[in-house]
Structures are given as C-alpha cells and as structure tokens.
PDB file of C-alpha atoms and ligand atoms in Angstrom:
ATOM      1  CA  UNK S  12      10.253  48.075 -17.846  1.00 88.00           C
ATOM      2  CA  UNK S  13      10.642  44.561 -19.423  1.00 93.00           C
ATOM      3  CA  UNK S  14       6.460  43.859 -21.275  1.00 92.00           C
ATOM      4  CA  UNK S  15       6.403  40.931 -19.447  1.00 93.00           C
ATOM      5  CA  UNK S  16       6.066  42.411 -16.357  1.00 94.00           C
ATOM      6  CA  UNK S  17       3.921  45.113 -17.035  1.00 93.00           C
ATOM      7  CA  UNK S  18       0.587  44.603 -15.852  1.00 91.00           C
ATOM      8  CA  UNK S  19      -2.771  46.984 -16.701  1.00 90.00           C
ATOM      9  CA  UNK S  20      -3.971  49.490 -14.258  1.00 91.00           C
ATOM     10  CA  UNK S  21      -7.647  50.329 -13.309  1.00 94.00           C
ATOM     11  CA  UNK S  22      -9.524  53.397 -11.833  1.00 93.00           C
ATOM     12  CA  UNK S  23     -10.793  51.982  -8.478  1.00 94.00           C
ATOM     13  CA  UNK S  24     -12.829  53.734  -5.853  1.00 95.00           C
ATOM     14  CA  UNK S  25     -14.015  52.378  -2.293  1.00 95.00           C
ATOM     15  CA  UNK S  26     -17.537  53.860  -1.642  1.00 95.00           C
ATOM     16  CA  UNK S  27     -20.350  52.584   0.114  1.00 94.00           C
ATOM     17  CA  UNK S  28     -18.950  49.685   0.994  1.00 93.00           C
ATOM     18  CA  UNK S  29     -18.380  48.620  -2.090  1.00 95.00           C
ATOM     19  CA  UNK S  30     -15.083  48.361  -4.587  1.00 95.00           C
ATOM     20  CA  UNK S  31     -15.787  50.484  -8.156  1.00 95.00           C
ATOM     21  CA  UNK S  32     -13.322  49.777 -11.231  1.00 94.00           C
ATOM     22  CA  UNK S  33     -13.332  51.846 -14.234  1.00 92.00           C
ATOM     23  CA  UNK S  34     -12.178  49.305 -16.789  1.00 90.00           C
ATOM     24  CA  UNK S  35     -11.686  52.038 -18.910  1.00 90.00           C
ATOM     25  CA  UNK S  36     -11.735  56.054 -18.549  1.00 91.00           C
ATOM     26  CA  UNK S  37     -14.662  56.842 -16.289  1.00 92.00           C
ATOM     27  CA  UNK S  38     -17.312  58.609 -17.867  1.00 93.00           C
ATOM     28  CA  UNK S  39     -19.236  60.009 -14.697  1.00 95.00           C
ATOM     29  CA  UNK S  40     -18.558  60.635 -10.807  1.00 94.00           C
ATOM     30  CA  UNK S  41     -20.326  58.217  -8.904  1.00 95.00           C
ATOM     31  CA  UNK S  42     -23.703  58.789  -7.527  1.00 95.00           C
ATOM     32  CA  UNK S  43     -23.672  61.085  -4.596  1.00 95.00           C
ATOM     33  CA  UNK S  44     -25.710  59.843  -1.172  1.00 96.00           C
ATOM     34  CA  UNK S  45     -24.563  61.839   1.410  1.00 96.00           C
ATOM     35  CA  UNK S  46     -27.201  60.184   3.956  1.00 95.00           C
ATOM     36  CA  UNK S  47     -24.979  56.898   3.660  1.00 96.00           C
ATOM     37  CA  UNK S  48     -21.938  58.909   4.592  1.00 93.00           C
ATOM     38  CA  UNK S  49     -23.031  61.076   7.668  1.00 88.00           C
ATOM     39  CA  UNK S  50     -22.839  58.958  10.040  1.00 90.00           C
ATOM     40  CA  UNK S  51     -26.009  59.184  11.809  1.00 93.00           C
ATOM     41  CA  UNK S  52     -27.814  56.623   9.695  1.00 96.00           C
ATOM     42  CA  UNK S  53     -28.147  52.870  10.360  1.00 95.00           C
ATOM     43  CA  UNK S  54     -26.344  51.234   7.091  1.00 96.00           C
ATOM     44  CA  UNK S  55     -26.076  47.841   6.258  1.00 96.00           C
ATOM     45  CA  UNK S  56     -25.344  46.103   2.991  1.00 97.00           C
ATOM     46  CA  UNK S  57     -27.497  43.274   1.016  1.00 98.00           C
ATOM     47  CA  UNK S  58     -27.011  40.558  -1.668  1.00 97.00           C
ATOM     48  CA  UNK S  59     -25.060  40.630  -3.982  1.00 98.00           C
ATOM     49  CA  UNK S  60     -28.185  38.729  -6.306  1.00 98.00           C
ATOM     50  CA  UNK S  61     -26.941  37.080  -8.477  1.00 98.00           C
ATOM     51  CA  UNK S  62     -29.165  36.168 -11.802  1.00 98.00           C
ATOM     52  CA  UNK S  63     -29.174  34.865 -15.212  1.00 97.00           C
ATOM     53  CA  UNK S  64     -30.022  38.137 -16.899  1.00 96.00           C
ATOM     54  CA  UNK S  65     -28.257  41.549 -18.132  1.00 96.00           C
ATOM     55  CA  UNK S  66     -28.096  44.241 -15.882  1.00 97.00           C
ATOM     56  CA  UNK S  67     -30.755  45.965 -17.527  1.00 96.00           C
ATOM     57  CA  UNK S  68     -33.074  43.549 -16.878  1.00 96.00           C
ATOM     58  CA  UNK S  69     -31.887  43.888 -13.303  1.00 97.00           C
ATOM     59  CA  UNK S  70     -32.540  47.751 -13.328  1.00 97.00           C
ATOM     60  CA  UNK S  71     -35.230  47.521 -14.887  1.00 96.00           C
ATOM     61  CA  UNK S  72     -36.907  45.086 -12.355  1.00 96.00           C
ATOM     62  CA  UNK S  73     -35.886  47.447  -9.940  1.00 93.00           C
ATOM     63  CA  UNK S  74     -37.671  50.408 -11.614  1.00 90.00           C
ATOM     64  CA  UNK S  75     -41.017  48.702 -12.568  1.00 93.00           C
ATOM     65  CA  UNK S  76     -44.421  50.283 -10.664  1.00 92.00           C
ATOM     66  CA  UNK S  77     -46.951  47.676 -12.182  1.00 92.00           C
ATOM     67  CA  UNK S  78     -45.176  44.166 -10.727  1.00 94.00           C
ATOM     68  CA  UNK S  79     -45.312  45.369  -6.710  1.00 92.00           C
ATOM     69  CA  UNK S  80     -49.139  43.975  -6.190  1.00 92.00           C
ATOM     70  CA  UNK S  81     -48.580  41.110  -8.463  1.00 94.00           C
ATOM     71  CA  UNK S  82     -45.168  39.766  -7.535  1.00 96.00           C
ATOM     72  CA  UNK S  83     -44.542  41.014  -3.982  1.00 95.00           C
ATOM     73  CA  UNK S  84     -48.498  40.881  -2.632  1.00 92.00           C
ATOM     74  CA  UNK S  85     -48.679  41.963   0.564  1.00 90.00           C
ATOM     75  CA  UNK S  86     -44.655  43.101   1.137  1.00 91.00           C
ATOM     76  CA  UNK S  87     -44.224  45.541  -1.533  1.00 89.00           C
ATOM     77  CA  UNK S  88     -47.710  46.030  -3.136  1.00 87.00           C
ATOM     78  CA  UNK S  89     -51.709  45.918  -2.586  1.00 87.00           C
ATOM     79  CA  UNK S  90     -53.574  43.917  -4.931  1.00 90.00           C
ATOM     80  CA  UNK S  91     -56.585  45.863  -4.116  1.00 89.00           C
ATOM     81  CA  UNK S  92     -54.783  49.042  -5.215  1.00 87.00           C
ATOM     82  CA  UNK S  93     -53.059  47.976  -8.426  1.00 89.00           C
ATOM     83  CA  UNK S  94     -53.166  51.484 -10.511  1.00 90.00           C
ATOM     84  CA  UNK S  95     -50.028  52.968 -10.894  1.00 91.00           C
ATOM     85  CA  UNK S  96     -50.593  56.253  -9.980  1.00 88.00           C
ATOM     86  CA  UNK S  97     -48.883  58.958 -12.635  1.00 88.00           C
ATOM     87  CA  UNK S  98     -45.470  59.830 -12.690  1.00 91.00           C
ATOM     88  CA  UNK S  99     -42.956  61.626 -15.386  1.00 93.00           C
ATOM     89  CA  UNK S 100     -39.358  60.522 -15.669  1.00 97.00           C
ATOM     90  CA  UNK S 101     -36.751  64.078 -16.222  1.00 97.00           C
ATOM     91  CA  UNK S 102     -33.557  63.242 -17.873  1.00 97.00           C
ATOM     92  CA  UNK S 103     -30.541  65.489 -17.131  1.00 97.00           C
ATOM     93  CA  UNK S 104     -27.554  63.917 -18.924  1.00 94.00           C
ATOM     94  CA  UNK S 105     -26.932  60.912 -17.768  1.00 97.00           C
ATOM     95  CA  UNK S 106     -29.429  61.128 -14.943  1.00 98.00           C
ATOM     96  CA  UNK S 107     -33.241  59.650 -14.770  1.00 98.00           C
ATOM     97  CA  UNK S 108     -35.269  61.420 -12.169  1.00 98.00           C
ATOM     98  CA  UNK S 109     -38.587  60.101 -10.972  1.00 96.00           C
ATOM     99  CA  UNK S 110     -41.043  59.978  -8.166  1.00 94.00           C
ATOM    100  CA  UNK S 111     -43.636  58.453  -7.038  1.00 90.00           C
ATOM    101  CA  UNK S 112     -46.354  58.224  -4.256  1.00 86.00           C
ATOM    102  CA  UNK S 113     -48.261  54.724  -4.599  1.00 77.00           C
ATOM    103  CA  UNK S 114     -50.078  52.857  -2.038  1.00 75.00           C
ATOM    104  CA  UNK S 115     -48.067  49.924  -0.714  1.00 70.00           C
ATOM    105  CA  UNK S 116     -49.069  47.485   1.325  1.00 68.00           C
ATOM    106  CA  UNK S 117     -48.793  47.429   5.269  1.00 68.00           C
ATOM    107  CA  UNK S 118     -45.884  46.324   7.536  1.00 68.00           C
ATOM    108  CA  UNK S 119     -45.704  42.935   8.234  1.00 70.00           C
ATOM    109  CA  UNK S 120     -45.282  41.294  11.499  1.00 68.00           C
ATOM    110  CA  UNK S 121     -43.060  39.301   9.832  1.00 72.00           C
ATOM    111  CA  UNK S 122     -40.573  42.287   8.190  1.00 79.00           C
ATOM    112  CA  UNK S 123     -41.315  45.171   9.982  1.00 75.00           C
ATOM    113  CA  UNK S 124     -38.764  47.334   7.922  1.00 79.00           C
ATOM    114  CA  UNK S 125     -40.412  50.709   6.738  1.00 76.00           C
ATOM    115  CA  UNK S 126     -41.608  53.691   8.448  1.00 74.00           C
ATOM    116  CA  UNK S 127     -45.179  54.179   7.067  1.00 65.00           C
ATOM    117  CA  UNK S 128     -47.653  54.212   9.636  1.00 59.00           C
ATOM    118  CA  UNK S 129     -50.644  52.044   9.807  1.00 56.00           C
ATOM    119  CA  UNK S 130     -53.544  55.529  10.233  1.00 55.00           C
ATOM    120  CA  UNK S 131     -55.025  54.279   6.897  1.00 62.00           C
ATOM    121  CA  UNK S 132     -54.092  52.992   3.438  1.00 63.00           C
ATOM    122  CA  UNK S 133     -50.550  53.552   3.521  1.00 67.00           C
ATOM    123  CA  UNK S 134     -48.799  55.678   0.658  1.00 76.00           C
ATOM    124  CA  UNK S 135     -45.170  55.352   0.073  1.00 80.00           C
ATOM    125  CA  UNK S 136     -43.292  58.654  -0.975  1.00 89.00           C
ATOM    126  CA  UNK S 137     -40.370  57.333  -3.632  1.00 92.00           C
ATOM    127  CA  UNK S 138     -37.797  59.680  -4.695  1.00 95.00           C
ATOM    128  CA  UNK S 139     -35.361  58.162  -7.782  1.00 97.00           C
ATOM    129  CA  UNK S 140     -32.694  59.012  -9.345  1.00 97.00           C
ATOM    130  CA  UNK S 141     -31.223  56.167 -11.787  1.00 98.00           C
ATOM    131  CA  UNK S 142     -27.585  56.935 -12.976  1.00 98.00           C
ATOM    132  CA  UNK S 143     -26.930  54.795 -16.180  1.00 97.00           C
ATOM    133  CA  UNK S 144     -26.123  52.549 -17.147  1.00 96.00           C
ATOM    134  CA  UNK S 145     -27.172  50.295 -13.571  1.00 97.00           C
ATOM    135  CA  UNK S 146     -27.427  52.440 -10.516  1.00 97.00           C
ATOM    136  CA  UNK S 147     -30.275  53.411  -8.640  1.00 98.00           C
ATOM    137  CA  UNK S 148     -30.389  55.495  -5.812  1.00 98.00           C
ATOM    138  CA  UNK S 149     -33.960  55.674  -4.368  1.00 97.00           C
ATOM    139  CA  UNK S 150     -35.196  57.859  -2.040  1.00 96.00           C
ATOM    140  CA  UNK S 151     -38.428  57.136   0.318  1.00 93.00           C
ATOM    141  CA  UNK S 152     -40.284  59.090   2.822  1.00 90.00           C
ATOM    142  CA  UNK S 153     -43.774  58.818   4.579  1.00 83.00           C
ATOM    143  CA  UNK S 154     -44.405  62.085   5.116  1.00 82.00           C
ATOM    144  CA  UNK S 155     -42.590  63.214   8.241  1.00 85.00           C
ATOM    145  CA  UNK S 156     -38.869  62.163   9.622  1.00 90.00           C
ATOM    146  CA  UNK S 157     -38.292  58.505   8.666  1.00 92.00           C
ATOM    147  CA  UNK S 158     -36.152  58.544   5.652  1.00 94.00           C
ATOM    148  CA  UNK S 159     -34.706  55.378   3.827  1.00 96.00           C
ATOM    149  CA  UNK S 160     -32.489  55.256   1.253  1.00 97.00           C
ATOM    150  CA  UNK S 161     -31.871  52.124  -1.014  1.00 97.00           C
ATOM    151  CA  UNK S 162     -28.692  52.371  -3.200  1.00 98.00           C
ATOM    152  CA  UNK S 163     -28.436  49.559  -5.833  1.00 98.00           C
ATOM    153  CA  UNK S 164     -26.122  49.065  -8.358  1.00 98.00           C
ATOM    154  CA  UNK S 165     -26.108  45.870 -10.477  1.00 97.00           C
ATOM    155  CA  UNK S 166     -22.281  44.326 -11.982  1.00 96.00           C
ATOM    156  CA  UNK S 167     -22.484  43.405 -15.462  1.00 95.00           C
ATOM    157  CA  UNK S 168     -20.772  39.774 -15.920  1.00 94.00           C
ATOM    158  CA  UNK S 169     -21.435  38.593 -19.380  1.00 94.00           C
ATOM    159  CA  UNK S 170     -24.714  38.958 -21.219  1.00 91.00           C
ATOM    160  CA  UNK S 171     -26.703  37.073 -19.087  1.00 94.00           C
ATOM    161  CA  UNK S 172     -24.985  37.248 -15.825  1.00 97.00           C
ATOM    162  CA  UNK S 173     -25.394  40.347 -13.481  1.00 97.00           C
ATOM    163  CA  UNK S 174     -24.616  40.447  -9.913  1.00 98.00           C
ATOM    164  CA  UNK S 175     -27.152  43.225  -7.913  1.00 98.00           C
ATOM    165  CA  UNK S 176     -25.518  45.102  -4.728  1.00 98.00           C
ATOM    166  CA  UNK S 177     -27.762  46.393  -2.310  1.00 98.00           C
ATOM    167  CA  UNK S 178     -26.691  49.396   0.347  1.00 98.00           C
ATOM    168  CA  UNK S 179     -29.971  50.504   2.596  1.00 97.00           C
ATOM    169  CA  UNK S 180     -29.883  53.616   4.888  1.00 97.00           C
ATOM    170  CA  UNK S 181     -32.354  54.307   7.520  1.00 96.00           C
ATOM    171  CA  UNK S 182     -32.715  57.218   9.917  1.00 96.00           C
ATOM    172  CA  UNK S 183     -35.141  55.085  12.380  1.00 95.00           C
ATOM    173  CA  UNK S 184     -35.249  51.489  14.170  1.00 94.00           C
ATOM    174  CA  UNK S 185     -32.002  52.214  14.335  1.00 94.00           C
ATOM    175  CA  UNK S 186     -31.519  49.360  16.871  1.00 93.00           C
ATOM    176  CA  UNK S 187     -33.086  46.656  14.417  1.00 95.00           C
ATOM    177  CA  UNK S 188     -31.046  43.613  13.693  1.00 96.00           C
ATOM    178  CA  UNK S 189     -29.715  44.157   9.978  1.00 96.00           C
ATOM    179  CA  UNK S 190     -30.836  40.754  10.078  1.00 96.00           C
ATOM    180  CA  UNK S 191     -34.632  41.752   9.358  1.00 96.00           C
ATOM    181  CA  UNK S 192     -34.009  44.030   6.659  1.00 96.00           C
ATOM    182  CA  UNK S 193     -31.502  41.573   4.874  1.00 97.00           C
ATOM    183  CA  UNK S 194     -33.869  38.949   5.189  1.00 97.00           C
ATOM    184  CA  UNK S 195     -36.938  41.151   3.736  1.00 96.00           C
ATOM    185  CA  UNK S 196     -34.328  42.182   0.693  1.00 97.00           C
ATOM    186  CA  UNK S 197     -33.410  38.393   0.405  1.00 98.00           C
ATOM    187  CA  UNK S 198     -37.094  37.344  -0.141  1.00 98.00           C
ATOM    188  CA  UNK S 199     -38.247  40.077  -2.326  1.00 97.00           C
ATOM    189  CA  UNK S 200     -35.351  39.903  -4.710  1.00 98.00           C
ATOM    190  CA  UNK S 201     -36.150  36.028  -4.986  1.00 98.00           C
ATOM    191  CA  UNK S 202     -39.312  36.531  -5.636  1.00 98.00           C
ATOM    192  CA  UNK S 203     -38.194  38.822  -8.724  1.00 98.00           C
ATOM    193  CA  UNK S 204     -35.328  36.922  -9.604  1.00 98.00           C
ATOM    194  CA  UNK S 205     -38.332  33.489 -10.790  1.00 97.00           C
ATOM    195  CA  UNK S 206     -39.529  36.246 -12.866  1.00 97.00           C
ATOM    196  CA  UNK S 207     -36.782  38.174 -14.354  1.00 97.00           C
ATOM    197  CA  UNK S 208     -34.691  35.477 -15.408  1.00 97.00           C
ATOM    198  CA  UNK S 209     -37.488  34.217 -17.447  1.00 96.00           C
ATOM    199  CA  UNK S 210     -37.424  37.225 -19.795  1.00 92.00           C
ATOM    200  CA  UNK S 211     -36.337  37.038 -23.253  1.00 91.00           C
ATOM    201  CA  UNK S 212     -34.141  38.423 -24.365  1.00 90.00           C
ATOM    202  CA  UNK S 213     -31.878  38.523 -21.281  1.00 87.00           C
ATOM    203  CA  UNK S 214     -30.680  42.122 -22.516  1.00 89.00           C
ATOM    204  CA  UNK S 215     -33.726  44.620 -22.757  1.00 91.00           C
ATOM    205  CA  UNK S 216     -34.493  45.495 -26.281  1.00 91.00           C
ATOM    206  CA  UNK S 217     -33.035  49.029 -26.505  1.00 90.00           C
ATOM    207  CA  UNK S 218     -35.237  49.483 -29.995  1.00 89.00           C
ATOM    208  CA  UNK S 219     -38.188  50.613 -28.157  1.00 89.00           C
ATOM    209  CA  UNK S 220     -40.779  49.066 -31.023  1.00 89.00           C
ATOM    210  CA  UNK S 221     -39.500  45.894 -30.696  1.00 89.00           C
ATOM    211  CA  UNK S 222     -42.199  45.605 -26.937  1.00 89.00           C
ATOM    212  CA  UNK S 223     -45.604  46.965 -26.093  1.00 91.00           C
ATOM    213  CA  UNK S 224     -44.784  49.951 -23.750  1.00 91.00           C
ATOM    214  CA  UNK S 225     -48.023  51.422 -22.019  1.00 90.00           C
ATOM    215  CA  UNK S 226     -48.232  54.621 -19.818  1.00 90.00           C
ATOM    216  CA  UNK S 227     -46.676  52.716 -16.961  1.00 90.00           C
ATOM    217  CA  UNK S 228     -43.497  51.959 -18.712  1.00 93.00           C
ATOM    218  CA  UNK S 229     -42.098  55.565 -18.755  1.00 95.00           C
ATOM    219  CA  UNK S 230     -39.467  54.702 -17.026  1.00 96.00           C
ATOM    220  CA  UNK S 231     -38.493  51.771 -18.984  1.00 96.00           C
ATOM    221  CA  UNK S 232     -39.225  53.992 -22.304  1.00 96.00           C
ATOM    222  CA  UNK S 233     -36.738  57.035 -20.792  1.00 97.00           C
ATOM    223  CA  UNK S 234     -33.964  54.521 -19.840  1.00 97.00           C
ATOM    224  CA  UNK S 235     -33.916  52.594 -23.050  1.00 96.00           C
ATOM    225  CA  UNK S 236     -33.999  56.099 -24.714  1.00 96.00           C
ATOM    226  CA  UNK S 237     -31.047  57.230 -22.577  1.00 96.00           C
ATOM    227  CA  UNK S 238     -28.872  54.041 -22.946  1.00 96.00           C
ATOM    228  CA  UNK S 239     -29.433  54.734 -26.585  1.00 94.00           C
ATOM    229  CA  UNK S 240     -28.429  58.307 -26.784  1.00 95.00           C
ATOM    230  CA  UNK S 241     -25.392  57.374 -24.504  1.00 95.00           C
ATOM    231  CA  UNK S 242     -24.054  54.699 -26.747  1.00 93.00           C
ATOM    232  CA  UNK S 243     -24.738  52.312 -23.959  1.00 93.00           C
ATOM    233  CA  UNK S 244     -27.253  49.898 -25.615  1.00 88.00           C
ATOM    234  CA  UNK S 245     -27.175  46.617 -26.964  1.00 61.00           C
ATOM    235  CA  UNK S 246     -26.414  47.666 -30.062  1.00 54.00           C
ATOM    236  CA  UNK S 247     -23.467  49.587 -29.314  1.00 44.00           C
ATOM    237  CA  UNK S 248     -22.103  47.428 -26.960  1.00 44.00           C
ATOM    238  CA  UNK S 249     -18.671  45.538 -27.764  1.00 42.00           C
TER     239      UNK S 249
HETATM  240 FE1  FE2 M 310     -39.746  43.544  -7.518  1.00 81.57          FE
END
C-alpha cells in the first residue's frame, strides 16, 4: 500500500445515540445503561452545550450539590433548603459512585419534567456513577416507580472548548413532547454555562491545594484524586 494513501483508523462505537472514537487504544468499556436500551423507556437526546471551558469544568458543574438553590432557584434547587445533605463518593477503578437524597424544588407549571410528587417538601433520590474522565450516568428516583436516567458525557475540544451531550430516559409521561424536557435541559445548562465559563482556570486544578475544598466538595476532591491516579490530569495531559 503506497503511504500516501494510507489513512489512520479509529475505534468507533454507536451507542446511545451517539458516535464514540477511541483516538487511541481504549482504556475502558463504555458505561453500561441498560434502561436506555430496553425499549420501554421514553429517550430523547439534548444539547450538545457547547462552552468555553475544559471538560472538567463541565463534569464538574454537573456533579456540584451546593450551586442547585443558588443557580437554578426554583427548577433544580430550594433556596430555603440550601444544606447539602451528606454523601460519600466510593471509587472502584475508574468508577466514582455517589448518592444523594436532597430536597429540590417543586415542578413547575412551566417544565413539568420529574416524577416527585407535590405531598410535601419534595426529596430527590440521585444515584451516580461518574466514569472518568467526562461521563456521568445519573440515576434518580422518588421513591416508588418513576425512574429517570440522565446520561451525559462532555467532548473534549481543546483546552477551553468542550461540547456536553445529553441522553435522558424516563419510565413515565411517556407521552410528553421531548420538547418540554429539551427545553428544561436548554435553560438549566444556560444558566450554568454564565457561570462555568467564568472559572479560572478553564481546566480544574488537579493539585487539590491549589482551591478551598469544604465537606461539600467530595466529589470534586475524589474526581481530581482519580484523574490524578489515572494519569488523566492536567499535568499529565499531552
Ligand atoms: Fe447546574
């Protein structure tokens, strides 16, 4: 075969609705969400958002308990119930695993989208599982049948470019427009993108000292910890 018309191959895998490409030898399987396969769940896909930041910054936007009262008041978070209620972060390999039950803040008429009822203060049930370097796959419940799942996975593009890919499952309002849910996903992830994209650096330090981390942060301390020990920070980036 004459070099000039030999071109490089990638690893490529269609999942989710998405495209995958291994630029180089994949290191790990890609997350498993079997609820977005089975065919009984309402799917539909959202974004991609597309901000002046790392990834990281992206995942770890994603990941953050303290912002919901404060940056999505009233859609995502309470302000009269700000405390982020405890939680520990398990890491297997290259896998963070968290939950969480926090208050969140009541269905609006506006984006009717989860499946808490409205009997009192409403408590959200949130399941994670972040697979490094920037997927999420998040899990939440209200403590009967509704289920929905939120798959995210942010593309790197250079160091301050990432592009954020959104797949939701549900296993109610199954006959809801996709239109609702996409619009919800469209307004909270603007109203994160004003304050991501003002964070400096646009990488997350990976040298944990270098930011104030409070008990809130674990899961910000355990990913920086595990991009570390995975060669996958800053530092050890090309
Ligand atoms: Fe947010």
């Amino acid at each position: 075969m004459p070099a000039k018309a030999r071109i490089p191959a990638f690893g490529c895998q269609e999942r989710y609705g998405l495209v995958w490409v291994a630029l180089e030898q994949a290191r790990w399987p890609l997350p498993e969400v079997p609820e977005l396969e089975n065919g009984t769940w309402a799917t539909l896909w959202a974004g991609p958002y597309r901000w002046r930041c790392d990834a990281s910054r992206q995942v770890e936007n994603f990941t953050d308990f303290g912002h919901f009262p404060w940056v999505h008041p009233g859609l995502l978070g309470d302000p009269d119930r700000p405390v982020v209620p405890r939680h520990q972060v398990r890491t297997e390999g290259h896998v963070l695993h968290y939950a969480i039950t926090r208050p969140e803040a009541a269905n609006t008429d506006d984006f009717p989208v989860f499946g808490n009822d409205q009997a009192g203060p409403p408590e959200r049930r949130s399941r994670y599982e972040l697979h490094l370097p920037y997927t999420i796959v998040l899990r939440l419940g209200w403590g009967g049948e509704r289920g929905m799942v939120y798959f995210f996975a942010s593309q790197p593009a250079s160091p301050d470019r990432c592009a954020g890919y959104v797949v939701i499952g549900r296993n109610y309002n199954l006959d809801q427009s996709d239109r609702v849910l996409r619009d919800f996903e469209d307004t909270i992830f603007g109203q994160d993108q004003v304050v991501v994209e003002s964070q400096r650096p646009e990488r997350v330090p990976f040298d944990l000292a270098a930011e104030l981390h409070l008990k809130f942060d674990a899961v910000a301390v355990a990913y920086r910890k595990a991009m570390r020990q995975n060669g996958l920070a800053a530092s050890d980036a090309p």
